[in-house]
Amino acid sequence: MADIVKKTEDIKGSSIDTKDAKDVAAKDVKEKETSSSVTHEHEKKKQAFVTRTIWTIVMIAFFFTCLLSGHLALISVVFLLQTLTFKEIISLTAEPARDKKLPFNKLLNWYFLFATIYYLDSESFFNFFQESIYDNKILSLLAIHHKIISYTSYIAGFIFFVATLQKGYYKFQFAQLCMTHTTLILVVFQSHLIIDNILNGLIWFFLPVGLVIVNDIFAYLCGITFGRTQLIAISPKKTVEGFVGAWVCTGLFALLFAFFLSKSSYLICPATNLTTNIFNYPRCDPNPVFISQIYQLPANLVEIFHLETISLKPIYIHALNFATFASLIAPFGGFFASGLKRAFGIKDFGDTIPGHGGITDRLDCQFFMGSFSYLYIQTFVSISHVNIGNLLQLAIMNLSIPQVVQLVKSLLKYLNNSGVVDDNKLTKIFEILDVTIENA
């Protein structure tokens, strides 16, 4: 009996030992799997960081290459980026449209895009290529009747939209139309203002874009270093400390950018033609904001610094204002994009840029910054100026042929009084013009 009890206890002990051994083995396997998972996750993050860094360097190199290539290259890039951004946003609704068998939905989106681009940007090109345009009858008609052609194009798209409405899908189709027009306003219209900034001088493109990039970098660095307080619910990783820290750092970089960029005629001169680049560009009389001016200090500051006046370029003050907007307001363009992504349940707008997501993920703040820059420049920086393109367009669009001839005669008389055209040549030219008018 004692032997039986002993054997039973041995069996139980053996069973417990076996169970313990299995538990230990299972624990070891679990620990190995956890360790492997952590290692894999670490390697994945490391690879993502390397990929992101490499493509950041590529994008910066591409940016400077375009900047040095001149106005036309930058404008072409803006056109490309706005088109890709439009495509990414509209693609969010493309799949439901296909499911609902609405074949013209995509066609209408692209039609409204190109009609809007034609209306907003073609006038700028008419000004720069007026000689070749007004020598061609078709191009001349397009330039003269630009606004009515643009309006007609839009109305044609509007009529086509109404004609393609399908029963049962009205709500969806009108939602698509609203989405398209919202994207046109937020992307295409603001891209048009960025193009105007480029034409006003490359510094007005470089400075806003550079400050948004700097702010984005330092918001990340300050956030991971000091961040404790959540800034906004839609972007949980954004912190108040990162937000404020980036503002300070962006302001310092704004002063550095203003100091170096304002020294370059290539950057501060407005575009006179679209073929300029770093190796071939005209000089200009600089805008007063790039020239040092004397400012009277307030009485309380005079007591502190023992200076009554200070010499300062106004561009420094403007640069700080740009930095403030880039730090405090422009990020809400990114927050808006984050909300849109959450609404559609996606992480990124696309995978165009490895490690960065889509084009929209990188430009969500830039469009907002570009529109502010344009309005700020027109309000506080721009000086009144008239160019040949504007005058020629005004004359052709608003004067009859006899009035144009009279304008030419008046200009010739001015040249005659200035000694550029002598009396004999002036008389002969007048005779030719009179004969031409009679035969017309």
Coordinates of C-alpha atoms in Angstrom, one line a residue:
M1 CA 0.0 0.0 0.0
A2 CA 2.9 2.3 0.9
D3 CA 4.5 1.5 -2.5
I4 CA 1.3 2.4 -4.3
V5 CA 1.0 5.7 -2.5
K6 CA 4.7 6.5 -3.2
K7 CA 4.3 5.7 -6.9
T8 CA 1.2 7.8 -7.0
E9 CA 3.0 10.7 -5.4
D10 CA 5.9 10.2 -7.8
I11 CA 3.5 10.3 -10.8
K12 CA 1.9 13.5 -9.5
G13 CA 5.3 15.0 -8.9
S14 CA 6.4 14.0 -12.3
S15 CA 3.2 15.5 -13.8
I16 CA 3.7 18.7 -11.9
D17 CA 7.4 18.8 -13.0
T18 CA 6.2 18.2 -16.6
K19 CA 3.6 21.0 -16.3
D20 CA 6.2 23.4 -14.9
A21 CA 8.6 22.5 -17.6
K22 CA 5.9 23.2 -20.2
D23 CA 5.1 26.5 -18.6
V24 CA 8.7 27.5 -18.5
A25 CA 9.1 26.4 -22.1
A26 CA 6.0 28.3 -23.1
K27 CA 7.2 31.4 -21.2
D28 CA 10.6 31.2 -22.9
V29 CA 8.9 30.9 -26.3
K30 CA 6.7 33.9 -25.5
E31 CA 9.7 35.9 -24.3
K32 CA 11.6 35.1 -27.5
E33 CA 8.6 36.0 -29.6
T34 CA 8.2 39.3 -27.7
S35 CA 12.0 40.0 -28.0
S36 CA 11.8 39.2 -31.7
S37 CA 8.8 41.4 -32.2
V38 CA 10.5 44.3 -30.4
T39 CA 13.6 43.8 -32.4
H40 CA 11.6 43.6 -35.6
E41 CA 9.7 46.8 -34.7
H42 CA 12.9 48.5 -33.9
E43 CA 14.4 47.5 -37.2
K44 CA 11.2 48.7 -39.0
K45 CA 11.4 52.1 -37.3
K46 CA 15.1 52.4 -38.1
Q47 CA 14.5 51.5 -41.8
A48 CA 11.6 54.0 -41.9
F49 CA 13.8 56.7 -40.4
V50 CA 16.6 56.0 -42.9
T51 CA 14.1 56.1 -45.8
R52 CA 12.5 59.3 -44.6
T53 CA 15.9 60.9 -44.1
I54 CA 17.2 59.9 -47.6
W55 CA 14.1 61.2 -49.3
T56 CA 14.2 64.4 -47.3
I57 CA 17.6 65.1 -48.6
V58 CA 16.4 64.3 -52.1
M59 CA 13.5 66.7 -51.8
I60 CA 15.8 69.5 -50.5
A61 CA 18.2 68.9 -53.4
F62 CA 15.3 69.0 -55.9
F63 CA 14.0 72.2 -54.3
F64 CA 17.3 74.0 -54.6
T65 CA 17.8 72.7 -58.2
C66 CA 14.5 74.2 -59.2
L67 CA 15.2 77.4 -57.4
L68 CA 18.5 77.8 -59.3
S69 CA 16.9 76.9 -62.6
G70 CA 14.7 80.0 -62.5
H71 CA 11.1 81.1 -62.6
L72 CA 9.8 78.8 -65.4
A73 CA 11.2 75.7 -63.6
L74 CA 9.6 76.7 -60.3
I75 CA 6.2 77.5 -61.9
S76 CA 6.3 74.2 -63.7
V77 CA 6.9 72.4 -60.4
V78 CA 4.0 74.3 -58.8
F79 CA 1.7 73.2 -61.7
L80 CA 2.8 69.6 -61.2
L81 CA 2.4 69.5 -57.5
Q82 CA -1.0 71.1 -57.5
T83 CA -2.2 68.6 -60.1
L84 CA -0.8 65.6 -58.0
T85 CA -2.4 67.1 -54.8
F86 CA -5.7 67.5 -56.6
K87 CA -5.5 63.9 -57.8
E88 CA -4.7 62.5 -54.3
I89 CA -7.6 64.3 -52.7
I90 CA -10.1 63.5 -55.4
S91 CA -9.0 59.9 -55.4
L92 CA -10.6 59.6 -51.9
T93 CA -14.0 59.7 -53.6
A94 CA -13.1 58.0 -56.9
E95 CA -13.7 54.4 -55.7
P96 CA -17.3 55.1 -54.4
A97 CA -18.0 56.7 -57.8
R98 CA -16.9 53.7 -59.7
D99 CA -19.0 51.4 -57.4
K100 CA -22.0 53.6 -58.1
K101 CA -21.3 53.4 -61.9
L102 CA -20.9 57.1 -62.4
P103 CA -18.5 57.2 -65.4
F104 CA -18.4 61.0 -65.9
N105 CA -17.5 61.8 -62.3
K106 CA -13.7 61.6 -62.8
L107 CA -13.9 63.4 -66.2
L108 CA -15.8 66.3 -64.6
N109 CA -13.2 66.6 -61.8
W110 CA -10.3 67.0 -64.3
Y111 CA -12.3 69.3 -66.5
F112 CA -13.0 71.7 -63.7
L113 CA -9.3 71.5 -62.7
F114 CA -8.0 72.6 -66.1
A115 CA -10.8 75.2 -66.6
T116 CA -9.8 76.8 -63.3
I117 CA -6.1 76.7 -64.1
Y118 CA -6.8 78.4 -67.5
Y119 CA -8.8 81.1 -65.8
L120 CA -6.3 81.8 -63.0
D121 CA -2.9 81.5 -64.7
S122 CA -3.1 82.1 -68.4
E123 CA -3.2 85.9 -68.0
S124 CA 0.2 85.9 -66.4
F125 CA 1.6 84.0 -69.4
F126 CA -0.1 86.4 -71.8
N127 CA 1.8 89.2 -70.2
F128 CA 5.2 87.5 -70.6
F129 CA 4.7 86.3 -74.1
Q130 CA 2.7 89.3 -75.5
E131 CA 4.9 89.7 -78.6
S132 CA 4.3 86.2 -79.9
I133 CA 0.7 86.0 -78.7
Y134 CA -0.5 89.2 -80.3
D135 CA 1.2 88.3 -83.6
N136 CA -1.0 85.2 -83.7
K137 CA -4.7 85.8 -84.4
I138 CA -5.9 82.8 -82.5
L139 CA -3.8 83.4 -79.4
S140 CA -4.6 87.1 -79.6
L141 CA -8.3 86.3 -79.5
L142 CA -7.8 84.0 -76.5
A143 CA -5.9 86.7 -74.7
I144 CA -8.5 89.5 -75.5
H145 CA -11.5 87.3 -74.6
H146 CA -9.9 85.4 -71.8
K147 CA -12.5 86.1 -69.1
I148 CA -15.6 85.3 -71.3
I149 CA -13.8 82.1 -72.5
S150 CA -13.1 81.0 -69.0
Y151 CA -16.7 81.7 -67.9
T152 CA -18.1 79.8 -70.8
S153 CA -15.8 76.8 -70.0
Y154 CA -17.0 76.7 -66.5
I155 CA -20.7 77.0 -67.5
A156 CA -20.2 74.2 -69.9
G157 CA -18.9 72.0 -67.1
F158 CA -21.8 73.0 -64.9
I159 CA -24.4 72.2 -67.6
F160 CA -22.7 68.8 -68.2
F161 CA -22.8 68.0 -64.4
V162 CA -26.6 68.7 -64.3
A163 CA -27.2 66.7 -67.4
T164 CA -25.4 63.6 -66.0
L165 CA -27.3 63.6 -62.6
Q166 CA -28.7 60.1 -62.0
K167 CA -31.7 59.2 -60.0
G168 CA -30.9 57.7 -56.6
Y169 CA -27.4 59.3 -56.6
Y170 CA -28.2 63.0 -56.3
K171 CA -26.9 63.5 -52.8
F172 CA -23.6 61.7 -53.7
Q173 CA -23.1 63.6 -56.9
F174 CA -23.7 67.0 -55.3
A175 CA -21.3 66.0 -52.5
Q176 CA -18.7 65.2 -55.2
L177 CA -19.2 68.6 -56.8
C178 CA -18.7 70.3 -53.4
M179 CA -15.6 68.2 -52.7
T180 CA -14.2 69.2 -56.1
H181 CA -14.8 72.9 -55.7
T182 CA -13.4 72.9 -52.1
T183 CA -10.2 71.3 -53.4
L184 CA -10.0 73.8 -56.3
I185 CA -10.2 76.7 -53.7
L186 CA -7.8 75.1 -51.2
V187 CA -5.3 73.8 -53.7
V188 CA -5.5 75.4 -57.2
F189 CA -6.5 78.9 -56.2
Q190 CA -3.7 79.1 -53.5
S191 CA -1.2 77.6 -56.0
H192 CA -2.1 80.5 -58.3
L193 CA -1.1 82.9 -55.6
I194 CA 2.2 81.0 -55.0
I195 CA 2.9 81.5 -58.8
D196 CA 2.3 85.2 -58.4
N197 CA 4.7 85.2 -55.5
I198 CA 7.4 83.6 -57.7
L199 CA 6.8 86.3 -60.3
N200 CA 7.2 89.1 -57.7
G201 CA 10.6 87.7 -56.8
L202 CA 12.0 84.3 -55.9
I203 CA 12.6 85.4 -52.3
W204 CA 8.8 85.6 -51.8
F205 CA 8.7 81.9 -52.7
F206 CA 11.8 80.7 -50.9
L207 CA 11.1 82.5 -47.6
P208 CA 7.6 81.2 -46.9
V209 CA 8.4 77.7 -48.1
G210 CA 11.6 77.6 -46.1
L211 CA 10.0 78.8 -42.9
V212 CA 7.2 76.2 -43.1
I213 CA 9.9 73.5 -43.5
V214 CA 11.9 74.8 -40.6
N215 CA 8.8 75.0 -38.4
D216 CA 7.9 71.5 -39.2
I217 CA 11.4 70.2 -38.3
F218 CA 11.6 72.1 -35.1
A219 CA 8.0 71.3 -34.0
Y220 CA 9.1 67.6 -34.2
L221 CA 12.4 68.1 -32.4
C222 CA 11.0 70.3 -29.7
G223 CA 8.0 68.0 -29.3
I224 CA 10.0 64.9 -28.7
T225 CA 12.4 66.8 -26.4
F226 CA 10.1 68.9 -24.3
G227 CA 6.6 67.9 -25.3
R228 CA 4.2 67.1 -22.4
T229 CA 0.9 68.8 -23.1
Q230 CA -1.3 67.8 -26.0
L231 CA -2.1 70.7 -28.4
I232 CA -5.1 69.5 -30.4
A233 CA -7.2 66.3 -30.3
I234 CA -7.1 65.8 -34.1
S235 CA -3.3 65.4 -34.0
P236 CA -2.5 63.6 -30.7
K237 CA 1.3 63.8 -31.2
K238 CA 1.3 67.6 -31.5
T239 CA 2.3 69.3 -28.2
V240 CA 2.1 72.9 -26.9
E241 CA 5.8 72.8 -26.1
G242 CA 6.7 71.7 -29.6
F243 CA 4.3 74.4 -31.0
V244 CA 5.9 77.2 -29.0
G245 CA 9.4 76.0 -29.4
A246 CA 9.1 75.8 -33.1
W247 CA 7.8 79.4 -33.2
V248 CA 11.0 80.7 -31.5
C249 CA 13.3 78.6 -33.7
T250 CA 11.4 79.6 -36.9
G251 CA 11.7 83.3 -35.9
L252 CA 15.5 83.0 -35.6
F253 CA 15.8 81.3 -39.0
A254 CA 13.6 83.9 -40.5
L255 CA 16.2 86.6 -39.5
L256 CA 19.0 84.4 -41.0
F257 CA 17.1 83.8 -44.2
A258 CA 16.3 87.5 -44.5
F259 CA 19.9 88.5 -44.0
F260 CA 21.3 86.2 -46.7
L261 CA 18.5 86.2 -49.2
S262 CA 18.2 90.0 -49.4
K263 CA 21.7 90.2 -50.7
S264 CA 21.0 88.4 -53.9
S265 CA 19.6 90.3 -56.9
Y266 CA 18.6 87.0 -58.4
L267 CA 16.2 86.4 -55.5
I268 CA 14.8 89.9 -54.9
C269 CA 14.2 91.1 -58.5
P270 CA 10.7 90.5 -60.0
A271 CA 10.5 88.4 -63.1
T272 CA 10.9 90.3 -66.4
N273 CA 10.8 87.1 -68.4
L274 CA 10.5 83.4 -67.7
T275 CA 13.9 82.3 -69.1
T276 CA 16.0 83.6 -66.2
N277 CA 18.2 81.4 -64.1
I278 CA 21.1 81.7 -61.7
F279 CA 23.5 82.2 -64.6
N280 CA 21.4 84.7 -66.5
Y281 CA 19.2 87.2 -64.7
P282 CA 18.6 90.9 -64.9
R283 CA 19.5 93.5 -62.2
C284 CA 16.9 95.8 -60.8
D285 CA 16.4 98.7 -58.4
P286 CA 15.6 96.9 -55.1
N287 CA 12.3 97.2 -53.4
P288 CA 12.7 99.6 -50.4
V289 CA 12.1 96.7 -48.0
F290 CA 15.6 95.4 -48.9
I291 CA 17.3 98.8 -48.2
S292 CA 18.3 99.8 -44.7
Q293 CA 16.2 102.5 -43.1
I294 CA 16.5 104.6 -40.0
Y295 CA 13.9 104.1 -37.3
Q296 CA 13.4 106.3 -34.2
L297 CA 13.3 104.2 -31.0
P298 CA 10.7 104.8 -28.3
A299 CA 11.8 106.8 -25.3
N300 CA 11.7 103.7 -22.9
L301 CA 14.0 101.8 -25.3
V302 CA 16.4 104.8 -25.6
E303 CA 17.0 104.7 -21.9
I304 CA 17.8 101.0 -22.0
F305 CA 20.0 100.8 -25.1
H306 CA 21.2 104.4 -25.1
L307 CA 20.4 104.7 -28.8
E308 CA 17.9 107.1 -30.3
T309 CA 17.8 105.6 -33.8
I310 CA 18.5 102.2 -35.4
S311 CA 19.3 101.3 -39.0
L312 CA 17.4 98.2 -40.1
K313 CA 16.1 96.6 -43.3
P314 CA 12.3 96.3 -43.2
I315 CA 12.6 92.8 -44.6
Y316 CA 13.7 91.6 -41.1
I317 CA 10.3 92.8 -39.7
H318 CA 8.4 91.2 -42.6
A319 CA 10.3 87.9 -42.1
L320 CA 9.3 87.8 -38.5
N321 CA 5.7 88.3 -39.4
F322 CA 6.0 85.4 -42.0
A323 CA 7.6 83.3 -39.2
T324 CA 4.7 84.0 -36.9
F325 CA 2.2 82.9 -39.5
A326 CA 4.2 79.8 -40.4
S327 CA 4.4 78.8 -36.8
L328 CA 0.9 79.7 -35.4
I329 CA -1.5 79.6 -38.3
A330 CA -0.1 77.5 -41.2
P331 CA 0.0 74.3 -39.1
F332 CA -3.8 74.4 -39.0
G333 CA -3.6 73.5 -42.7
G334 CA -1.9 70.3 -41.5
F335 CA -4.5 69.8 -38.8
F336 CA -7.2 70.2 -41.4
A337 CA -5.5 67.5 -43.6
S338 CA -5.3 65.2 -40.6
G339 CA -9.0 65.6 -39.9
L340 CA -9.7 64.8 -43.6
K341 CA -7.6 61.7 -43.4
R342 CA -9.4 60.5 -40.3
A343 CA -12.7 61.2 -41.9
F344 CA -11.8 58.8 -44.7
G345 CA -10.0 56.4 -42.5
I346 CA -6.6 56.6 -44.1
K347 CA -3.1 57.1 -42.7
D348 CA -1.6 59.0 -45.7
F349 CA -3.0 60.6 -48.9
G350 CA -0.7 58.4 -51.0
D351 CA 2.7 56.8 -51.2
T352 CA 4.3 59.0 -53.8
I353 CA 7.2 60.0 -51.6
P354 CA 8.7 57.0 -49.7
G355 CA 8.7 57.6 -46.0
H356 CA 6.6 60.7 -46.3
G357 CA 3.3 59.6 -47.7
G358 CA 1.7 61.5 -50.5
I359 CA 2.3 65.0 -52.0
T360 CA -0.6 66.4 -49.9
D361 CA 1.0 65.2 -46.7
R362 CA 4.0 67.4 -47.4
L363 CA 2.2 70.4 -48.8
D364 CA -0.8 70.7 -46.6
C365 CA 0.7 73.8 -44.8
Q366 CA 2.4 75.2 -47.9
F367 CA -0.8 76.2 -49.7
F368 CA -2.1 78.1 -46.7
M369 CA 1.2 79.8 -46.3
G370 CA 1.4 80.7 -50.0
S371 CA -2.0 82.6 -49.9
F372 CA -1.1 84.5 -46.8
S373 CA 2.3 85.5 -48.4
Y374 CA 0.6 86.8 -51.5
L375 CA -1.9 89.0 -49.6
Y376 CA 0.8 90.2 -47.2
I377 CA 3.1 91.2 -50.1
Q378 CA 0.3 93.0 -51.9
T379 CA -0.6 94.9 -48.8
F380 CA 2.7 95.7 -47.1
V381 CA 5.5 95.1 -49.6
S382 CA 4.5 95.6 -53.2
I383 CA 5.1 99.0 -54.9
S384 CA 3.1 100.3 -57.8
H385 CA 4.6 99.4 -61.2
V386 CA 3.5 99.2 -64.8
N387 CA 5.0 96.9 -67.4
I388 CA 4.8 96.7 -71.2
G389 CA 2.7 93.6 -71.0
N390 CA 0.0 95.3 -68.9
L391 CA -0.1 98.4 -71.1
L392 CA -0.2 96.4 -74.4
Q393 CA -3.0 94.3 -73.0
L394 CA -5.0 97.3 -71.9
A395 CA -4.6 99.0 -75.2
I396 CA -5.6 96.0 -77.3
M397 CA -8.6 95.1 -75.1
N398 CA -10.0 98.6 -74.6
L399 CA -9.1 100.7 -77.7
S400 CA -10.5 100.6 -81.2
I401 CA -8.1 100.5 -84.2
P402 CA -8.2 104.3 -84.8
Q403 CA -7.5 104.9 -81.1
V404 CA -4.6 102.5 -81.2
V405 CA -3.2 104.4 -84.2
Q406 CA -3.7 107.7 -82.3
L407 CA -1.8 106.2 -79.3
V408 CA 1.1 105.2 -81.6
K409 CA 1.2 108.7 -83.0
S410 CA 1.3 110.3 -79.6
L411 CA 4.2 108.0 -78.6
L412 CA 6.0 108.9 -81.8
K413 CA 5.6 112.6 -81.1
Y414 CA 7.1 112.1 -77.7
L415 CA 10.1 110.3 -79.2
N416 CA 10.4 113.1 -81.8
N417 CA 10.4 115.7 -79.0
S418 CA 13.0 113.6 -77.2
G419 CA 15.3 113.6 -80.3
V420 CA 15.0 109.9 -80.9
V421 CA 12.9 110.2 -84.1
D422 CA 13.6 113.0 -86.5
D423 CA 11.0 115.1 -88.3
N424 CA 11.3 113.4 -91.7
K425 CA 10.9 109.9 -90.3
L426 CA 8.0 111.1 -88.2
T427 CA 6.2 112.5 -91.2
K428 CA 6.7 109.4 -93.3
I429 CA 5.5 107.1 -90.5
F430 CA 2.4 109.3 -90.1
E431 CA 1.7 109.0 -93.8
I432 CA 2.0 105.2 -93.7
L433 CA -0.4 105.0 -90.8
D434 CA -2.9 107.3 -92.4
V435 CA -2.9 105.3 -95.6
T436 CA -3.2 102.0 -93.7
I437 CA -6.3 103.3 -91.8
E438 CA -7.9 104.5 -95.1
N439 CA -7.4 101.1 -96.7
A440 CA -8.5 99.1 -93.7

